[in-house]
JSON list of C-alpha atoms and ligand atoms in Angstrom, two decimals:
[
{"chain": "A", "resi": 1259, "resn": "ALA", "atom": "CA", "xyz": [-7.22, 19.09, -6.48]},
{"chain": "A", "resi": 1260, "resn": "SER", "atom": "CA", "xyz": [-8.95, 15.75, -6.19]},
{"chain": "A", "resi": 1261, "resn": "GLU", "atom": "CA", "xyz": [-6.47, 12.94, -6.79]},
{"chain": "A", "resi": 1262, "resn": "ARG", "atom": "CA", "xyz": [-6.34, 9.17, -6.71]},
{"chain": "A", "resi": 1263, "resn": "THR", "atom": "CA", "xyz": [-3.60, 7.05, -5.20]},
{"chain": "A", "resi": 1264, "resn": "LEU", "atom": "CA", "xyz": [-2.89, 3.33, -4.98]},
{"chain": "A", "resi": 1265, "resn": "SER", "atom": "CA", "xyz": [-2.81, 1.75, -1.55]},
{"chain": "A", "resi": 1266, "resn": "ILE", "atom": "CA", "xyz": [-1.92, -1.82, -0.57]},
{"chain": "A", "resi": 1267, "resn": "ILE", "atom": "CA", "xyz": [-2.76, -3.36, 2.79]},
{"chain": "A", "resi": 1268, "resn": "LYS", "atom": "CA", "xyz": [0.13, -5.81, 3.16]},
{"chain": "A", "resi": 1269, "resn": "PRO", "atom": "CA", "xyz": [0.18, -9.47, 4.32]},
{"chain": "A", "resi": 1270, "resn": "ASP", "atom": "CA", "xyz": [1.28, -8.63, 7.89]},
{"chain": "A", "resi": 1271, "resn": "ALA", "atom": "CA", "xyz": [-1.89, -6.58, 8.29]},
{"chain": "A", "resi": 1272, "resn": "THR", "atom": "CA", "xyz": [-4.36, -8.96, 6.57]},
{"chain": "A", "resi": 1273, "resn": "ARG", "atom": "CA", "xyz": [-2.91, -11.79, 8.71]},
{"chain": "A", "resi": 1274, "resn": "ARG", "atom": "CA", "xyz": [-3.79, -9.82, 11.87]},
{"chain": "A", "resi": 1275, "resn": "ASN", "atom": "CA", "xyz": [-7.28, -8.94, 10.58]},
{"chain": "A", "resi": 1276, "resn": "LEU", "atom": "CA", "xyz": [-6.51, -5.19, 10.47]},
{"chain": "A", "resi": 1277, "resn": "THR", "atom": "CA", "xyz": [-8.19, -4.32, 7.15]},
{"chain": "A", "resi": 1278, "resn": "GLY", "atom": "CA", "xyz": [-11.12, -2.54, 8.79]},
{"chain": "A", "resi": 1279, "resn": "LYS", "atom": "CA", "xyz": [-9.00, -0.60, 11.28]},
{"chain": "A", "resi": 1280, "resn": "ILE", "atom": "CA", "xyz": [-6.69, 0.59, 8.50]},
{"chain": "A", "resi": 1281, "resn": "ASN", "atom": "CA", "xyz": [-9.62, 1.54, 6.26]},
{"chain": "A", "resi": 1282, "resn": "THR", "atom": "CA", "xyz": [-11.07, 3.56, 9.14]},
{"chain": "A", "resi": 1283, "resn": "LYS", "atom": "CA", "xyz": [-7.83, 5.58, 9.30]},
{"chain": "A", "resi": 1284, "resn": "PHE", "atom": "CA", "xyz": [-8.14, 6.38, 5.58]},
{"chain": "A", "resi": 1285, "resn": "GLU", "atom": "CA", "xyz": [-11.82, 7.30, 5.85]},
{"chain": "A", "resi": 1286, "resn": "GLU", "atom": "CA", "xyz": [-11.31, 9.45, 8.95]},
{"chain": "A", "resi": 1287, "resn": "ALA", "atom": "CA", "xyz": [-8.66, 11.39, 6.99]},
{"chain": "A", "resi": 1288, "resn": "GLY", "atom": "CA", "xyz": [-11.24, 12.12, 4.28]},
{"chain": "A", "resi": 1289, "resn": "LEU", "atom": "CA", "xyz": [-9.98, 9.58, 1.78]},
{"chain": "A", "resi": 1290, "resn": "LYS", "atom": "CA", "xyz": [-12.69, 7.65, -0.06]},
{"chain": "A", "resi": 1291, "resn": "ILE", "atom": "CA", "xyz": [-12.09, 3.99, -1.00]},
{"chain": "A", "resi": 1292, "resn": "VAL", "atom": "CA", "xyz": [-13.35, 4.00, -4.60]},
{"chain": "A", "resi": 1293, "resn": "GLY", "atom": "CA", "xyz": [-11.89, 0.62, -5.58]},
{"chain": "A", "resi": 1294, "resn": "GLN", "atom": "CA", "xyz": [-10.82, -2.36, -3.47]},
{"chain": "A", "resi": 1295, "resn": "LYS", "atom": "CA", "xyz": [-10.05, -6.04, -3.87]},
{"chain": "A", "resi": 1296, "resn": "ARG", "atom": "CA", "xyz": [-8.38, -8.73, -1.77]},
{"chain": "A", "resi": 1297, "resn": "ILE", "atom": "CA", "xyz": [-5.95, -10.77, -3.87]},
{"chain": "A", "resi": 1298, "resn": "ARG", "atom": "CA", "xyz": [-2.91, -13.04, -3.68]},
{"chain": "A", "resi": 1299, "resn": "LEU", "atom": "CA", "xyz": [0.00, -11.54, -5.63]},
{"chain": "A", "resi": 1300, "resn": "SER", "atom": "CA", "xyz": [2.01, -13.89, -7.85]},
{"chain": "A", "resi": 1301, "resn": "LYS", "atom": "CA", "xyz": [5.80, -13.74, -7.58]},
{"chain": "A", "resi": 1302, "resn": "GLU", "atom": "CA", "xyz": [5.88, -12.22, -11.08]},
{"chain": "A", "resi": 1303, "resn": "GLN", "atom": "CA", "xyz": [3.37, -9.52, -10.13]},
{"chain": "A", "resi": 1304, "resn": "ALA", "atom": "CA", "xyz": [5.25, -8.63, -6.94]},
{"chain": "A", "resi": 1305, "resn": "GLU", "atom": "CA", "xyz": [8.56, -8.44, -8.83]},
{"chain": "A", "resi": 1306, "resn": "ALA", "atom": "CA", "xyz": [7.01, -6.26, -11.52]},
{"chain": "A", "resi": 1307, "resn": "PHE", "atom": "CA", "xyz": [5.26, -3.97, -9.03]},
{"chain": "A", "resi": 1308, "resn": "TYR", "atom": "CA", "xyz": [8.49, -3.39, -7.08]},
{"chain": "A", "resi": 1309, "resn": "ALA", "atom": "CA", "xyz": [10.79, -3.38, -10.15]},
{"chain": "A", "resi": 1310, "resn": "VAL", "atom": "CA", "xyz": [12.26, 0.03, -9.16]},
{"chain": "A", "resi": 1311, "resn": "HIS", "atom": "CA", "xyz": [13.74, -1.68, -6.09]},
{"chain": "A", "resi": 1312, "resn": "ASN", "atom": "CA", "xyz": [15.21, -4.71, -7.89]},
{"chain": "A", "resi": 1313, "resn": "GLU", "atom": "CA", "xyz": [18.82, -3.71, -7.20]},
{"chain": "A", "resi": 1314, "resn": "ARG", "atom": "CA", "xyz": [18.20, -3.11, -3.49]},
{"chain": "A", "resi": 1315, "resn": "PRO", "atom": "CA", "xyz": [19.48, -5.64, -0.94]},
{"chain": "A", "resi": 1316, "resn": "PHE", "atom": "CA", "xyz": [15.99, -6.11, 0.50]},
{"chain": "A", "resi": 1317, "resn": "PHE", "atom": "CA", "xyz": [14.32, -6.90, -2.87]},
{"chain": "A", "resi": 1318, "resn": "ASN", "atom": "CA", "xyz": [14.09, -10.71, -2.59]},
{"chain": "A", "resi": 1319, "resn": "ASP", "atom": "CA", "xyz": [12.83, -10.59, 0.99]},
{"chain": "A", "resi": 1320, "resn": "LEU", "atom": "CA", "xyz": [10.31, -7.92, 0.03]},
{"chain": "A", "resi": 1321, "resn": "VAL", "atom": "CA", "xyz": [8.91, -10.05, -2.82]},
{"chain": "A", "resi": 1322, "resn": "SER", "atom": "CA", "xyz": [8.70, -13.14, -0.55]},
{"chain": "A", "resi": 1323, "resn": "PHE", "atom": "CA", "xyz": [6.91, -11.11, 2.10]},
{"chain": "A", "resi": 1324, "resn": "MET", "atom": "CA", "xyz": [4.42, -9.60, -0.37]},
{"chain": "A", "resi": 1325, "resn": "ILE", "atom": "CA", "xyz": [3.39, -13.06, -1.62]},
{"chain": "A", "resi": 1326, "resn": "SER", "atom": "CA", "xyz": [3.24, -14.62, 1.87]},
{"chain": "A", "resi": 1327, "resn": "GLY", "atom": "CA", "xyz": [-0.49, -13.91, 2.26]},
{"chain": "A", "resi": 1328, "resn": "PRO", "atom": "CA", "xyz": [-3.39, -11.94, 0.84]},
{"chain": "A", "resi": 1329, "resn": "VAL", "atom": "CA", "xyz": [-3.12, -8.23, 0.20]},
{"chain": "A", "resi": 1330, "resn": "VAL", "atom": "CA", "xyz": [-5.89, -5.66, -0.25]},
{"chain": "A", "resi": 1331, "resn": "VAL", "atom": "CA", "xyz": [-5.26, -3.35, -3.20]},
{"chain": "A", "resi": 1332, "resn": "GLN", "atom": "CA", "xyz": [-7.23, -0.13, -3.12]},
{"chain": "A", "resi": 1333, "resn": "VAL", "atom": "CA", "xyz": [-7.80, 3.14, -4.95]},
{"chain": "A", "resi": 1334, "resn": "LEU", "atom": "CA", "xyz": [-8.13, 6.07, -2.54]},
{"chain": "A", "resi": 1335, "resn": "GLU", "atom": "CA", "xyz": [-9.64, 9.33, -3.77]},
{"chain": "A", "resi": 1336, "resn": "GLY", "atom": "CA", "xyz": [-9.72, 12.82, -2.27]},
{"chain": "A", "resi": 1337, "resn": "GLU", "atom": "CA", "xyz": [-8.13, 16.27, -2.09]},
{"chain": "A", "resi": 1338, "resn": "GLY", "atom": "CA", "xyz": [-4.37, 15.79, -2.37]},
{"chain": "A", "resi": 1339, "resn": "ALA", "atom": "CA", "xyz": [-4.84, 12.05, -1.94]},
{"chain": "A", "resi": 1340, "resn": "VAL", "atom": "CA", "xyz": [-1.20, 11.12, -2.65]},
{"chain": "A", "resi": 1341, "resn": "ALA", "atom": "CA", "xyz": [0.24, 13.32, 0.13]},
{"chain": "A", "resi": 1342, "resn": "LYS", "atom": "CA", "xyz": [-2.68, 12.74, 2.49]},
{"chain": "A", "resi": 1343, "resn": "ASN", "atom": "CA", "xyz": [-2.29, 8.98, 2.24]},
{"chain": "A", "resi": 1344, "resn": "ARG", "atom": "CA", "xyz": [1.46, 9.27, 2.94]},
{"chain": "A", "resi": 1345, "resn": "GLU", "atom": "CA", "xyz": [0.67, 11.39, 5.99]},
{"chain": "A", "resi": 1346, "resn": "VAL", "atom": "CA", "xyz": [-1.79, 8.81, 7.33]},
{"chain": "A", "resi": 1347, "resn": "MET", "atom": "CA", "xyz": [0.68, 5.94, 6.67]},
{"chain": "A", "resi": 1348, "resn": "GLY", "atom": "CA", "xyz": [3.66, 7.58, 8.41]},
{"chain": "A", "resi": 1349, "resn": "ALA", "atom": "CA", "xyz": [7.34, 6.95, 7.69]},
{"chain": "A", "resi": 1350, "resn": "THR", "atom": "CA", "xyz": [8.43, 3.67, 6.00]},
{"chain": "A", "resi": 1351, "resn": "ASP", "atom": "CA", "xyz": [10.31, 2.70, 9.17]},
{"chain": "A", "resi": 1352, "resn": "PRO", "atom": "CA", "xyz": [7.66, 2.37, 11.91]},
{"chain": "A", "resi": 1353, "resn": "SER", "atom": "CA", "xyz": [10.18, 3.38, 14.58]},
{"chain": "A", "resi": 1354, "resn": "LYS", "atom": "CA", "xyz": [10.40, 6.77, 12.81]},
{"chain": "A", "resi": 1355, "resn": "ALA", "atom": "CA", "xyz": [6.69, 7.16, 12.10]},
{"chain": "A", "resi": 1356, "resn": "ASP", "atom": "CA", "xyz": [4.67, 9.88, 13.85]},
{"chain": "A", "resi": 1357, "resn": "PRO", "atom": "CA", "xyz": [2.34, 8.65, 16.58]},
{"chain": "A", "resi": 1358, "resn": "ASN", "atom": "CA", "xyz": [-1.21, 7.96, 15.42]},
{"chain": "A", "resi": 1359, "resn": "THR", "atom": "CA", "xyz": [-0.08, 6.96, 11.91]},
{"chain": "A", "resi": 1360, "resn": "ILE", "atom": "CA", "xyz": [-0.92, 3.50, 10.53]},
{"chain": "A", "resi": 1361, "resn": "ARG", "atom": "CA", "xyz": [2.70, 2.37, 10.59]},
{"chain": "A", "resi": 1362, "resn": "ALA", "atom": "CA", "xyz": [3.31, 3.65, 14.13]},
{"chain": "A", "resi": 1363, "resn": "GLN", "atom": "CA", "xyz": [0.18, 1.88, 15.35]},
{"chain": "A", "resi": 1364, "resn": "PHE", "atom": "CA", "xyz": [0.27, -1.36, 13.37]},
{"chain": "A", "resi": 1365, "resn": "ALA", "atom": "CA", "xyz": [3.54, -2.05, 11.51]},
{"chain": "A", "resi": 1366, "resn": "GLU", "atom": "CA", "xyz": [5.81, -4.88, 12.69]},
{"chain": "A", "resi": 1367, "resn": "SER", "atom": "CA", "xyz": [9.07, -3.79, 10.98]},
{"chain": "A", "resi": 1368, "resn": "ILE", "atom": "CA", "xyz": [10.47, -1.72, 8.11]},
{"chain": "A", "resi": 1369, "resn": "GLU", "atom": "CA", "xyz": [9.56, -4.61, 5.79]},
{"chain": "A", "resi": 1370, "resn": "ALA", "atom": "CA", "xyz": [6.29, -5.75, 7.35]},
{"chain": "A", "resi": 1371, "resn": "ASN", "atom": "CA", "xyz": [5.07, -2.16, 7.49]},
{"chain": "A", "resi": 1372, "resn": "SER", "atom": "CA", "xyz": [1.36, -2.86, 6.93]},
{"chain": "A", "resi": 1373, "resn": "VAL", "atom": "CA", "xyz": [0.72, -0.52, 3.99]},
{"chain": "A", "resi": 1374, "resn": "HIS", "atom": "CA", "xyz": [2.11, 0.72, 0.70]},
{"chain": "A", "resi": 1375, "resn": "GLY", "atom": "CA", "xyz": [1.12, 4.04, -0.88]},
{"chain": "A", "resi": 1376, "resn": "SER", "atom": "CA", "xyz": [2.13, 5.65, -4.19]},
{"chain": "A", "resi": 1377, "resn": "ASP", "atom": "CA", "xyz": [4.86, 8.27, -3.76]},
{"chain": "A", "resi": 1378, "resn": "SER", "atom": "CA", "xyz": [3.82, 10.63, -6.60]},
{"chain": "A", "resi": 1379, "resn": "LEU", "atom": "CA", "xyz": [0.81, 11.39, -8.76]},
{"chain": "A", "resi": 1380, "resn": "GLU", "atom": "CA", "xyz": [2.56, 9.91, -11.80]},
{"chain": "A", "resi": 1381, "resn": "ASN", "atom": "CA", "xyz": [3.39, 6.67, -9.97]},
{"chain": "A", "resi": 1382, "resn": "ALA", "atom": "CA", "xyz": [-0.17, 6.61, -8.61]},
{"chain": "A", "resi": 1383, "resn": "ARG", "atom": "CA", "xyz": [-1.56, 6.56, -12.17]},
{"chain": "A", "resi": 1384, "resn": "ASN", "atom": "CA", "xyz": [0.76, 3.72, -13.16]},
{"chain": "A", "resi": 1385, "resn": "GLU", "atom": "CA", "xyz": [0.19, 1.72, -9.97]},
{"chain": "A", "resi": 1386, "resn": "ILE", "atom": "CA", "xyz": [-3.62, 2.06, -10.23]},
{"chain": "A", "resi": 1387, "resn": "ALA", "atom": "CA", "xyz": [-3.49, 0.87, -13.85]},
{"chain": "A", "resi": 1388, "resn": "PHE", "atom": "CA", "xyz": [-1.30, -2.06, -12.73]},
{"chain": "A", "resi": 1389, "resn": "PHE", "atom": "CA", "xyz": [-4.11, -3.46, -10.56]},
{"chain": "A", "resi": 1390, "resn": "PHE", "atom": "CA", "xyz": [-7.43, -1.97, -11.68]},
{"chain": "A", "resi": 1391, "resn": "ALA", "atom": "CA", "xyz": [-9.55, -1.80, -14.81]},
{"chain": "A", "resi": 1392, "resn": "GLN", "atom": "CA", "xyz": [-11.55, 1.44, -15.15]},
{"chain": "A", "resi": 1393, "resn": "THR", "atom": "CA", "xyz": [-14.75, -0.56, -14.58]},
{"chain": "A", "resi": 1394, "resn": "GLU", "atom": "CA", "xyz": [-13.53, -1.64, -11.12]},
{"chain": "A", "resi": 1395, "resn": "ILE", "atom": "CA", "xyz": [-13.26, 1.94, -9.86]},
{"chain": "A", "resi": 1396, "resn": "CYS", "atom": "CA", "xyz": [-16.56, 3.38, -8.64]},
{"chain": "A", "resi": 1397, "resn": "PRO", "atom": "CA", "xyz": [-16.32, 7.00, -7.40]},
{"chain": "B", "resi": 2762, "resn": "CMP", "atom": "P1", "xyz": [6.85, 0.32, 0.38]},
{"chain": "B", "resi": 2762, "resn": "CMP", "atom": "O1", "xyz": [6.30, 1.70, 0.58]},
{"chain": "B", "resi": 2762, "resn": "CMP", "atom": "O2", "xyz": [5.89, -0.70, -0.06]},
{"chain": "B", "resi": 2762, "resn": "CMP", "atom": "O3", "xyz": [8.06, 0.38, -0.70]},
{"chain": "B", "resi": 2762, "resn": "CMP", "atom": "C1", "xyz": [9.14, -0.53, -0.68]},
{"chain": "B", "resi": 2762, "resn": "CMP", "atom": "C2", "xyz": [9.10, -1.48, 0.47]},
{"chain": "B", "resi": 2762, "resn": "CMP", "atom": "O4", "xyz": [10.30, -2.18, 0.74]},
{"chain": "B", "resi": 2762, "resn": "CMP", "atom": "C3", "xyz": [8.83, -0.71, 1.76]},
{"chain": "B", "resi": 2762, "resn": "CMP", "atom": "O5", "xyz": [7.52, -0.19, 1.76]},
{"chain": "B", "resi": 2762, "resn": "CMP", "atom": "C4", "xyz": [9.15, -1.79, 2.79]},
{"chain": "B", "resi": 2762, "resn": "CMP", "atom": "O6", "xyz": [8.05, -2.66, 2.99]},
{"chain": "B", "resi": 2762, "resn": "CMP", "atom": "C5", "xyz": [10.24, -2.60, 2.11]},
{"chain": "B", "resi": 2762, "resn": "CMP", "atom": "N1", "xyz": [11.55, -2.45, 2.74]},
{"chain": "B", "resi": 2762, "resn": "CMP", "atom": "C6", "xyz": [12.23, -3.43, 3.34]},
{"chain": "B", "resi": 2762, "resn": "CMP", "atom": "N2", "xyz": [13.40, -3.01, 3.79]},
{"chain": "B", "resi": 2762, "resn": "CMP", "atom": "C7", "xyz": [13.51, -1.71, 3.46]},
{"chain": "B", "resi": 2762, "resn": "CMP", "atom": "C8", "xyz": [14.49, -0.72, 3.67]},
{"chain": "B", "resi": 2762, "resn": "CMP", "atom": "N3", "xyz": [15.65, -0.98, 4.30]},
{"chain": "B", "resi": 2762, "resn": "CMP", "atom": "N4", "xyz": [14.24, 0.53, 3.21]},
{"chain": "B", "resi": 2762, "resn": "CMP", "atom": "C9", "xyz": [13.09, 0.79, 2.54]},
{"chain": "B", "resi": 2762, "resn": "CMP", "atom": "N5", "xyz": [12.11, -0.12, 2.33]},
{"chain": "B", "resi": 2762, "resn": "CMP", "atom": "C10", "xyz": [12.31, -1.36, 2.79]}
]
């Protein structure tokens, strides 16, 4: 079925001017970018977005990293978009990511791993609502 998922192009990637190359990977996989904006996350927003990880040892570093530069938040739409996006991103740890995935090609480290994608349809709905008003999504 057609789904939507939330994607974030992270500060390591915007810093290296990789937005277009990453978007090409999504589009070549059949995902349509139906909403997109480049923003600076506040500390409060980053903490709230990653609240599920707030007990993890990497939480503070992750929040600092996510506010270190602009991010591009996006809504991707297509058949099985949640799983398809995860396939295109590759494993969280770039050293374990399949060749030709975004993280294998572009990520700098497990933290600076270039992209975030929702891990389930339910989280996708919540994460899209976190960043986008209905009027900002244009299928
Ligand atoms: P993301 O998919 O955005 O979800 C949580 C993020 O935490 C992850 O990508 C990484 O950027 C970051 N992170 C940093 N260290 C780790 C780690 N050891 N394991 C998992 N995620 C990590």
